[in-house]
PDB file of C-alpha atoms in Angstrom:
ATOM      1  CA  MET A 171     -31.311   6.771 -16.834  1.00  0.00           C
ATOM      2  CA  ASN A 172     -27.672   5.728 -16.371  1.00  0.00           C
ATOM      3  CA  ASN A 173     -27.335   3.879 -13.166  1.00  0.00           C
ATOM      4  CA  GLU A 174     -23.717   2.634 -13.708  1.00  0.00           C
ATOM      5  CA  LEU A 175     -21.534   3.313 -10.733  1.00  0.00           C
ATOM      6  CA  VAL A 176     -18.145   5.022 -10.448  1.00  0.00           C
ATOM      7  CA  THR A 177     -15.894   5.438  -7.387  1.00  0.00           C
ATOM      8  CA  VAL A 178     -14.652   8.961  -6.793  1.00  0.00           C
ATOM      9  CA  ILE A 179     -11.799   9.837  -4.509  1.00  0.00           C
ATOM     10  CA  TYR A 180     -10.866  13.502  -3.646  1.00  0.00           C
ATOM     11  CA  PHE A 181      -7.847  14.609  -1.713  1.00  0.00           C
ATOM     12  CA  TRP A 182      -7.506  18.190  -0.614  1.00  0.00           C
ATOM     13  CA  LYS A 183      -4.433  20.015   0.607  1.00  0.00           C
ATOM     14  CA  VAL A 184      -5.246  22.827   3.129  1.00  0.00           C
ATOM     15  CA  LYS A 185      -3.172  25.303   5.068  1.00  0.00           C
ATOM     16  CA  GLN A 186      -2.577  24.680   8.708  1.00  0.00           C
ATOM     17  CA  SER A 187      -4.497  27.859   9.409  1.00  0.00           C
ATOM     18  CA  LYS A 188      -7.570  25.949   7.884  1.00  0.00           C
ATOM     19  CA  LEU A 189      -7.365  23.146  10.502  1.00  0.00           C
ATOM     20  CA  GLY A 190     -10.514  24.333  12.217  1.00  0.00           C
ATOM     21  CA  PHE A 191     -12.441  24.423   9.027  1.00  0.00           C
ATOM     22  CA  ALA A 192     -11.289  20.908   8.193  1.00  0.00           C
ATOM     23  CA  LEU A 193     -12.158  19.363  11.488  1.00  0.00           C
ATOM     24  CA  LEU A 194     -15.590  20.967  11.459  1.00  0.00           C
ATOM     25  CA  ARG A 195     -16.256  19.828   7.861  1.00  0.00           C
ATOM     26  CA  MET A 196     -15.114  16.284   8.689  1.00  0.00           C
ATOM     27  CA  ALA A 197     -17.799  16.150  11.374  1.00  0.00           C
ATOM     28  CA  LEU A 198     -20.499  17.840   9.410  1.00  0.00           C
ATOM     29  CA  ASP A 199     -19.970  16.551   5.923  1.00  0.00           C
ATOM     30  CA  ARG A 200     -20.362  12.698   6.669  1.00  0.00           C
ATOM     31  CA  GLY A 201     -24.057  12.761   6.671  1.00  0.00           C
ATOM     32  CA  GLY A 202     -24.398  15.383   3.897  1.00  0.00           C
ATOM     33  CA  LEU A 203     -22.213  13.275   1.650  1.00  0.00           C
ATOM     34  CA  ARG A 204     -24.232  10.109   2.253  1.00  0.00           C
ATOM     35  CA  ARG A 205     -27.429  11.873   1.629  1.00  0.00           C
ATOM     36  CA  MET A 206     -26.566  13.142  -1.893  1.00  0.00           C
ATOM     37  CA  LYS A 207     -28.621  11.778  -4.732  1.00  0.00           C
ATOM     38  CA  GLY A 208     -27.178   8.571  -6.324  1.00  0.00           C
ATOM     39  CA  VAL A 209     -24.562   7.905  -3.574  1.00  0.00           C
ATOM     40  CA  ARG A 210     -24.248   4.212  -2.619  1.00  0.00           C
ATOM     41  CA  PHE A 211     -21.341   4.568  -0.261  1.00  0.00           C
ATOM     42  CA  ALA A 212     -19.425   7.598   1.283  1.00  0.00           C
ATOM     43  CA  LYS A 213     -16.624   8.286   3.618  1.00  0.00           C
ATOM     44  CA  MET A 214     -14.870  11.368   4.784  1.00  0.00           C
ATOM     45  CA  LEU A 215     -11.160  10.602   5.330  1.00  0.00           C
ATOM     46  CA  GLY A 216      -8.242  11.904   7.251  1.00  0.00           C
ATOM     47  CA  ALA A 217      -5.015  11.401   5.388  1.00  0.00           C
ATOM     48  CA  GLY A 218      -1.344  10.694   6.272  1.00  0.00           C
ATOM     49  CA  LYS A 219       1.981  11.059   4.754  1.00  0.00           C
ATOM     50  CA  GLY A 220       2.057   7.514   3.744  1.00  0.00           C
ATOM     51  CA  GLU A 221       5.356   6.847   5.671  1.00  0.00           C
ATOM     52  CA  SER A 222       4.443   4.902   8.691  1.00  0.00           C
ATOM     53  CA  PHE A 223       0.609   4.390   8.578  1.00  0.00           C
ATOM     54  CA  THR A 224       0.409   4.962  12.415  1.00  0.00           C
ATOM     55  CA  PRO A 225      -1.099   7.902  14.340  1.00  0.00           C
ATOM     56  CA  ARG A 226       2.325   9.746  13.994  1.00  0.00           C
ATOM     57  CA  ASP A 227       1.820   9.670  10.223  1.00  0.00           C
ATOM     58  CA  ALA A 228      -1.333  11.891  10.415  1.00  0.00           C
ATOM     59  CA  ASP A 229      -1.053  15.050   8.158  1.00  0.00           C
ATOM     60  CA  ILE A 230      -3.416  17.827   9.354  1.00  0.00           C
ATOM     61  CA  THR A 231      -3.048  19.455   5.899  1.00  0.00           C
ATOM     62  CA  ARG A 232      -4.479  16.492   3.903  1.00  0.00           C
ATOM     63  CA  TRP A 233      -8.108  15.433   3.854  1.00  0.00           C
ATOM     64  CA  GLY A 234     -10.171  13.406   1.542  1.00  0.00           C
ATOM     65  CA  ALA A 235     -13.588  11.872   0.692  1.00  0.00           C
ATOM     66  CA  LEU A 236     -14.462   8.602  -1.051  1.00  0.00           C
ATOM     67  CA  VAL A 237     -17.781   8.218  -2.799  1.00  0.00           C
ATOM     68  CA  VAL A 238     -19.400   5.394  -4.740  1.00  0.00           C
ATOM     69  CA  ILE A 239     -22.087   7.142  -6.820  1.00  0.00           C
ATOM     70  CA  GLU A 240     -24.247   6.793  -9.908  1.00  0.00           C
ATOM     71  CA  GLU A 241     -22.380   8.197 -12.896  1.00  0.00           C
ATOM     72  CA  SER A 242     -25.413  10.282 -13.732  1.00  0.00           C
ATOM     73  CA  GLN A 243     -24.938  12.190 -10.475  1.00  0.00           C
ATOM     74  CA  LEU A 244     -21.098  12.656 -10.893  1.00  0.00           C
ATOM     75  CA  VAL A 245     -21.360  16.251 -12.145  1.00  0.00           C
ATOM     76  CA  ALA A 246     -23.834  17.196  -9.387  1.00  0.00           C
ATOM     77  CA  LEU A 247     -21.408  15.831  -6.762  1.00  0.00           C
ATOM     78  CA  ASP A 248     -18.502  17.758  -8.317  1.00  0.00           C
ATOM     79  CA  ASN A 249     -20.482  20.906  -8.286  1.00  0.00           C
ATOM     80  CA  SER A 250     -22.131  20.426  -4.896  1.00  0.00           C
ATOM     81  CA  LYS A 251     -21.816  22.943  -2.151  1.00  0.00           C
ATOM     82  CA  LEU A 252     -19.957  20.358  -0.096  1.00  0.00           C
ATOM     83  CA  VAL A 253     -17.213  19.745  -2.626  1.00  0.00           C
ATOM     84  CA  LYS A 254     -17.029  23.434  -3.680  1.00  0.00           C
ATOM     85  CA  ARG A 255     -16.561  24.383   0.000  1.00  0.00           C
ATOM     86  CA  TRP A 256     -13.561  22.103   0.290  1.00  0.00           C
ATOM     87  CA  ARG A 257     -12.245  23.302  -2.989  1.00  0.00           C
ATOM     88  CA  ALA A 258     -12.518  26.958  -1.885  1.00  0.00           C
ATOM     89  CA  ASN A 259     -10.551  26.293   1.322  1.00  0.00           C
ATOM     90  CA  SER A 260      -7.828  24.167  -0.319  1.00  0.00           C
ATOM     91  CA  SER A 261      -4.634  25.021  -2.016  1.00  0.00           C
ATOM     92  CA  ASP A 262      -4.586  21.809  -4.114  1.00  0.00           C
ATOM     93  CA  GLU A 263      -7.091  19.169  -5.120  1.00  0.00           C
ATOM     94  CA  VAL A 264      -6.773  15.923  -6.846  1.00  0.00           C
ATOM     95  CA  ARG A 265      -9.710  13.800  -7.953  1.00  0.00           C
ATOM     96  CA  TYR A 266      -9.543  10.189  -9.017  1.00  0.00           C
ATOM     97  CA  LEU A 267     -12.175   8.398 -11.026  1.00  0.00           C
ATOM     98  CA  VAL A 268     -11.680   4.613 -10.677  1.00  0.00           C
ATOM     99  CA  ASP A 269     -13.429   1.403 -11.584  1.00  0.00           C
ATOM    100  CA  PRO A 270     -13.089  -1.766  -9.439  1.00  0.00           C
ATOM    101  CA  ILE A 271     -11.085  -4.698 -10.820  1.00  0.00           C
ATOM    102  CA  SER A 272     -11.584  -6.884  -7.626  1.00  0.00           C
ATOM    103  CA  SER A 273     -12.644  -6.288  -4.039  1.00  0.00           C
ATOM    104  CA  HIS A 274     -12.463  -8.689  -1.104  1.00  0.00           C
ATOM    105  CA  GLY A 275     -13.666  -8.077   2.498  1.00  0.00           C
ATOM    106  CA  LEU A 276     -15.806  -5.468   4.084  1.00  0.00           C
ATOM    107  CA  TRP A 277     -15.808  -1.716   4.950  1.00  0.00           C
ATOM    108  CA  ALA A 278     -18.378  -0.804   7.633  1.00  0.00           C
ATOM    109  CA  LYS A 279     -20.055  -4.187   7.195  1.00  0.00           C
ATOM    110  CA  VAL A 280     -20.543  -3.892   3.350  1.00  0.00           C
ATOM    111  CA  ASN A 281     -18.370  -4.371   0.282  1.00  0.00           C
ATOM    112  CA  PRO A 282     -18.930  -0.944  -1.539  1.00  0.00           C
ATOM    113  CA  PHE A 283     -16.783  -2.000  -4.522  1.00  0.00           C
ATOM    114  CA  ASP A 284     -18.673  -5.235  -5.424  1.00  0.00           C
ATOM    115  CA  TYR A 285     -19.670  -3.933  -8.840  1.00  0.00           C
ATOM    116  CA  VAL A 286     -16.583  -5.149 -10.595  1.00  0.00           C
ATOM    117  CA  LYS A 287     -16.549  -4.063 -14.238  1.00  0.00           C
ATOM    118  CA  SER A 288     -12.998  -3.463 -15.420  1.00  0.00           C
ATOM    119  CA  ALA A 289     -10.307  -5.605 -16.971  1.00  0.00           C
ATOM    120  CA  GLY A 290      -7.638  -3.365 -15.431  1.00  0.00           C
ATOM    121  CA  ASP A 291      -5.242  -2.442 -18.210  1.00  0.00           C
ATOM    122  CA  GLY A 292      -2.964   0.492 -17.511  1.00  0.00           C
ATOM    123  CA  GLU A 293      -2.503   2.282 -14.241  1.00  0.00           C
ATOM    124  CA  VAL A 294      -4.129   0.990 -11.115  1.00  0.00           C
ATOM    125  CA  VAL A 295      -5.035   2.066  -7.697  1.00  0.00           C
ATOM    126  CA  ALA A 296      -5.200  -0.109  -4.590  1.00  0.00           C
ATOM    127  CA  ILE A 297      -7.152   0.674  -1.451  1.00  0.00           C
ATOM    128  CA  THR A 298      -6.730  -1.259   1.794  1.00  0.00           C
ATOM    129  CA  ARG A 299      -8.905  -0.536   4.851  1.00  0.00           C
ATOM    130  CA  ALA A 300      -8.796  -2.341   8.222  1.00  0.00           C
ATOM    131  CA  ARG A 301     -10.479  -1.836  11.612  1.00  0.00           C
ATOM    132  CA  ILE A 302      -7.884  -3.111  14.089  1.00  0.00           C
ATOM    133  CA  LYS A 303      -8.788  -4.769  17.287  1.00  0.00           C
ATOM    134  CA  TRP A 304      -7.911  -2.442  20.176  1.00  0.00           C
ATOM    135  CA  ALA A 305      -5.695  -5.045  21.920  1.00  0.00           C
ATOM    136  CA  GLN A 306      -3.733  -5.437  18.660  1.00  0.00           C
ATOM    137  CA  ASN A 307      -2.862  -1.751  17.871  1.00  0.00           C
ATOM    138  CA  VAL A 308       0.622  -1.679  19.275  1.00  0.00           C
ATOM    139  CA  ARG A 309       1.528  -5.046  17.712  1.00  0.00           C
ATOM    140  CA  PHE A 310       0.203  -3.744  14.417  1.00  0.00           C
ATOM    141  CA  TRP A 311       2.186  -0.474  14.466  1.00  0.00           C
ATOM    142  CA  LYS A 312       5.413  -2.436  15.238  1.00  0.00           C
ATOM    143  CA  ALA A 313       4.942  -4.594  12.094  1.00  0.00           C
ATOM    144  CA  VAL A 314       4.275  -1.566   9.782  1.00  0.00           C
ATOM    145  CA  PRO A 315       7.879  -0.041   9.268  1.00  0.00           C
ATOM    146  CA  PRO A 316       9.354  -2.855   7.097  1.00  0.00           C
ATOM    147  CA  VAL A 317       6.200  -2.909   4.911  1.00  0.00           C
ATOM    148  CA  THR A 318       6.233   0.835   4.344  1.00  0.00           C
ATOM    149  CA  SER A 319       9.986   0.813   3.541  1.00  0.00           C
ATOM    150  CA  SER A 320       9.274  -1.917   1.071  1.00  0.00           C
ATOM    151  CA  LEU A 321       6.233  -0.061  -0.381  1.00  0.00           C
ATOM    152  CA  HIS A 322       8.193   3.229  -0.932  1.00  0.00           C
ATOM    153  CA  SER A 323      10.996   1.503  -2.708  1.00  0.00           C
ATOM    154  CA  SER A 324       8.690  -0.616  -4.974  1.00  0.00           C
ATOM    155  CA  PRO A 325       9.151  -0.145  -8.748  1.00  0.00           C
ATOM    156  CA  GLY A 326       6.028   1.376 -10.381  1.00  0.00           C
ATOM    157  CA  LEU A 327       4.659   3.163  -7.175  1.00  0.00           C
ATOM    158  CA  LEU A 328       3.491   6.609  -8.293  1.00  0.00           C
ATOM    159  CA  GLN A 329       1.662   7.794  -5.099  1.00  0.00           C
ATOM    160  CA  THR A 330       0.819   6.502  -1.665  1.00  0.00           C
ATOM    161  CA  ILE A 331      -1.356   8.256   0.957  1.00  0.00           C
ATOM    162  CA  GLY A 332      -2.335   6.905   4.369  1.00  0.00           C
ATOM    163  CA  ILE A 333      -6.192   7.201   4.914  1.00  0.00           C
ATOM    164  CA  GLY A 334      -8.383   6.627   7.861  1.00  0.00           C
ATOM    165  CA  GLU A 335     -11.743   7.616   9.449  1.00  0.00           C
ATOM    166  CA  ALA A 336     -10.014   8.025  12.827  1.00  0.00           C
ATOM    167  CA  PRO A 337      -6.353   8.339  13.975  1.00  0.00           C
ATOM    168  CA  ILE A 338      -6.481   5.076  15.810  1.00  0.00           C
ATOM    169  CA  GLY A 339      -8.113   1.847  14.926  1.00  0.00           C
ATOM    170  CA  LEU A 340      -9.431   2.601  11.491  1.00  0.00           C
ATOM    171  CA  GLN A 341      -6.326   2.395   9.207  1.00  0.00           C
ATOM    172  CA  GLY A 342      -5.992   2.373   5.351  1.00  0.00           C
ATOM    173  CA  THR A 343      -3.773   3.030   2.458  1.00  0.00           C
ATOM    174  CA  PHE A 344      -4.324   4.491  -0.993  1.00  0.00           C
ATOM    175  CA  SER A 345      -1.633   3.570  -3.469  1.00  0.00           C
ATOM    176  CA  HIS A 346      -1.342   4.445  -7.247  1.00  0.00           C
ATOM    177  CA  TRP A 347       0.718   2.209  -9.398  1.00  0.00           C
ATOM    178  CA  ARG A 348       2.027   2.394 -13.005  1.00  0.00           C
ATOM    179  CA  SER A 349       0.554  -1.153 -13.732  1.00  0.00           C
ATOM    180  CA  GLY A 350      -1.208  -4.031 -12.206  1.00  0.00           C
ATOM    181  CA  ALA A 351       2.006  -6.046 -12.553  1.00  0.00           C
ATOM    182  CA  ASP A 352       3.871  -3.636 -10.349  1.00  0.00           C
ATOM    183  CA  LEU A 353       1.236  -3.802  -7.708  1.00  0.00           C
ATOM    184  CA  ARG A 354       1.131  -7.667  -7.928  1.00  0.00           C
ATOM    185  CA  ASN A 355       4.877  -7.788  -7.565  1.00  0.00           C
ATOM    186  CA  PHE A 356       4.748  -5.668  -4.271  1.00  0.00           C
ATOM    187  CA  ALA A 357       1.813  -7.654  -2.915  1.00  0.00           C
ATOM    188  CA  TYR A 358       2.878 -11.157  -3.681  1.00  0.00           C
ATOM    189  CA  LYS A 359       6.682 -11.127  -4.029  1.00  0.00           C
ATOM    190  CA  GLY A 360       7.799  -8.632  -1.562  1.00  0.00           C
ATOM    191  CA  ALA A 361       9.238 -10.361   1.622  1.00  0.00           C
ATOM    192  CA  ALA A 362       8.100  -7.670   3.985  1.00  0.00           C
ATOM    193  CA  HIS A 363       4.594  -7.659   2.726  1.00  0.00           C
ATOM    194  CA  GLN A 364       4.382 -11.501   2.810  1.00  0.00           C
ATOM    195  CA  GLU A 365       5.604 -11.502   6.475  1.00  0.00           C
ATOM    196  CA  ALA A 366       2.846  -8.851   7.250  1.00  0.00           C
ATOM    197  CA  ILE A 367       0.263 -11.126   5.703  1.00  0.00           C
ATOM    198  CA  ALA A 368       1.490 -14.143   7.745  1.00  0.00           C
ATOM    199  CA  ALA A 369       1.516 -12.018  10.908  1.00  0.00           C
ATOM    200  CA  THR A 370      -2.138 -11.019  10.168  1.00  0.00           C
ATOM    201  CA  GLU A 371      -3.111 -14.593  10.153  1.00  0.00           C
ATOM    202  CA  ARG A 372      -1.058 -15.438  13.233  1.00  0.00           C
ATOM    203  CA  HIS A 373      -2.337 -12.673  15.422  1.00  0.00           C
ATOM    204  CA  ALA A 374      -5.704 -11.971  13.884  1.00  0.00           C
ATOM    205  CA  TRP A 375      -5.419  -8.332  14.614  1.00  0.00           C
ATOM    206  CA  TYR A 376      -8.218  -7.170  12.237  1.00  0.00           C
ATOM    207  CA  ALA A 377     -11.820  -6.969  13.213  1.00  0.00           C
ATOM    208  CA  GLU A 378     -12.695  -6.071   9.700  1.00  0.00           C
ATOM    209  CA  GLU A 379     -10.637  -5.695   6.483  1.00  0.00           C
ATOM    210  CA  LEU A 380     -10.877  -4.867   2.822  1.00  0.00           C
ATOM    211  CA  PHE A 381      -8.546  -4.946  -0.115  1.00  0.00           C
ATOM    212  CA  ALA A 382      -9.664  -3.522  -3.547  1.00  0.00           C
ATOM    213  CA  ARG A 383      -7.958  -2.965  -6.872  1.00  0.00           C
ATOM    214  CA  PHE A 384      -9.141  -0.390  -9.424  1.00  0.00           C
ATOM    215  CA  SER A 385      -8.409   0.697 -12.943  1.00  0.00           C
ATOM    216  CA  VAL A 386      -7.746   4.447 -13.218  1.00  0.00           C
ATOM    217  CA  ARG A 387     -10.284   6.090 -15.483  1.00  0.00           C
ATOM    218  CA  ASP A 388      -9.376   9.738 -14.954  1.00  0.00           C
ATOM    219  CA  ILE A 389      -7.179  11.969 -12.782  1.00  0.00           C
ATOM    220  CA  ARG A 390      -7.787  15.633 -12.329  1.00  0.00           C
ATOM    221  CA  GLY A 391      -5.430  17.910 -10.478  1.00  0.00           C
ATOM    222  CA  SER A 392      -2.480  16.963  -8.114  1.00  0.00           C
ATOM    223  CA  LEU A 393      -1.258  17.497  -4.541  1.00  0.00           C
ATOM    224  CA  ASN A 394       1.878  19.553  -4.347  1.00  0.00           C
ATOM    225  CA  LYS A 395       4.354  18.091  -1.735  1.00  0.00           C
TER     226      LYS A 395
END
């Protein structure tokens, strides 16, 4: 049996009239997703516009799921009642299949992407996730605008979406880049991002954080603006 792992990321676009459906399924699908055969790690995600990465950024029409699963169970996941239910209630869906290049830190006390197996040629995805200390939320939000401005103007950025398990305290980003070099230029050469890194060290505002890079294996579908 093929027990190789793959990371799957879904994003769904729903009409505002489907907000009740989305909120209900966010609550009910967390356990169901984790209990699926072959699943090693799973999170249901709210999504943001990728503009400020603060609670104001929340987009009630975008929702997502991240799953680390055995490749042999990928088709079963894609055809599951859970995914089909979201698909039936969405106007748009995009699915990313990605393989980790590197992963540092923890998400819910584990590193779900520690099965590094890719050299990372071609397009890449970066995922950051942090649990912010409650006392540091306001300071964190004040530091975000220069970084997001720098991010959106970065050469090679193809897509960025704010992600989170809750509107406050559990913040993350999903960004899709033309190449690993473009991502590295933003992460290590951009002045705003370097200042944010320095501020993180000064203020210790994260109780937990993770940064992971992935090569893009496949993209199916898209999200209309």
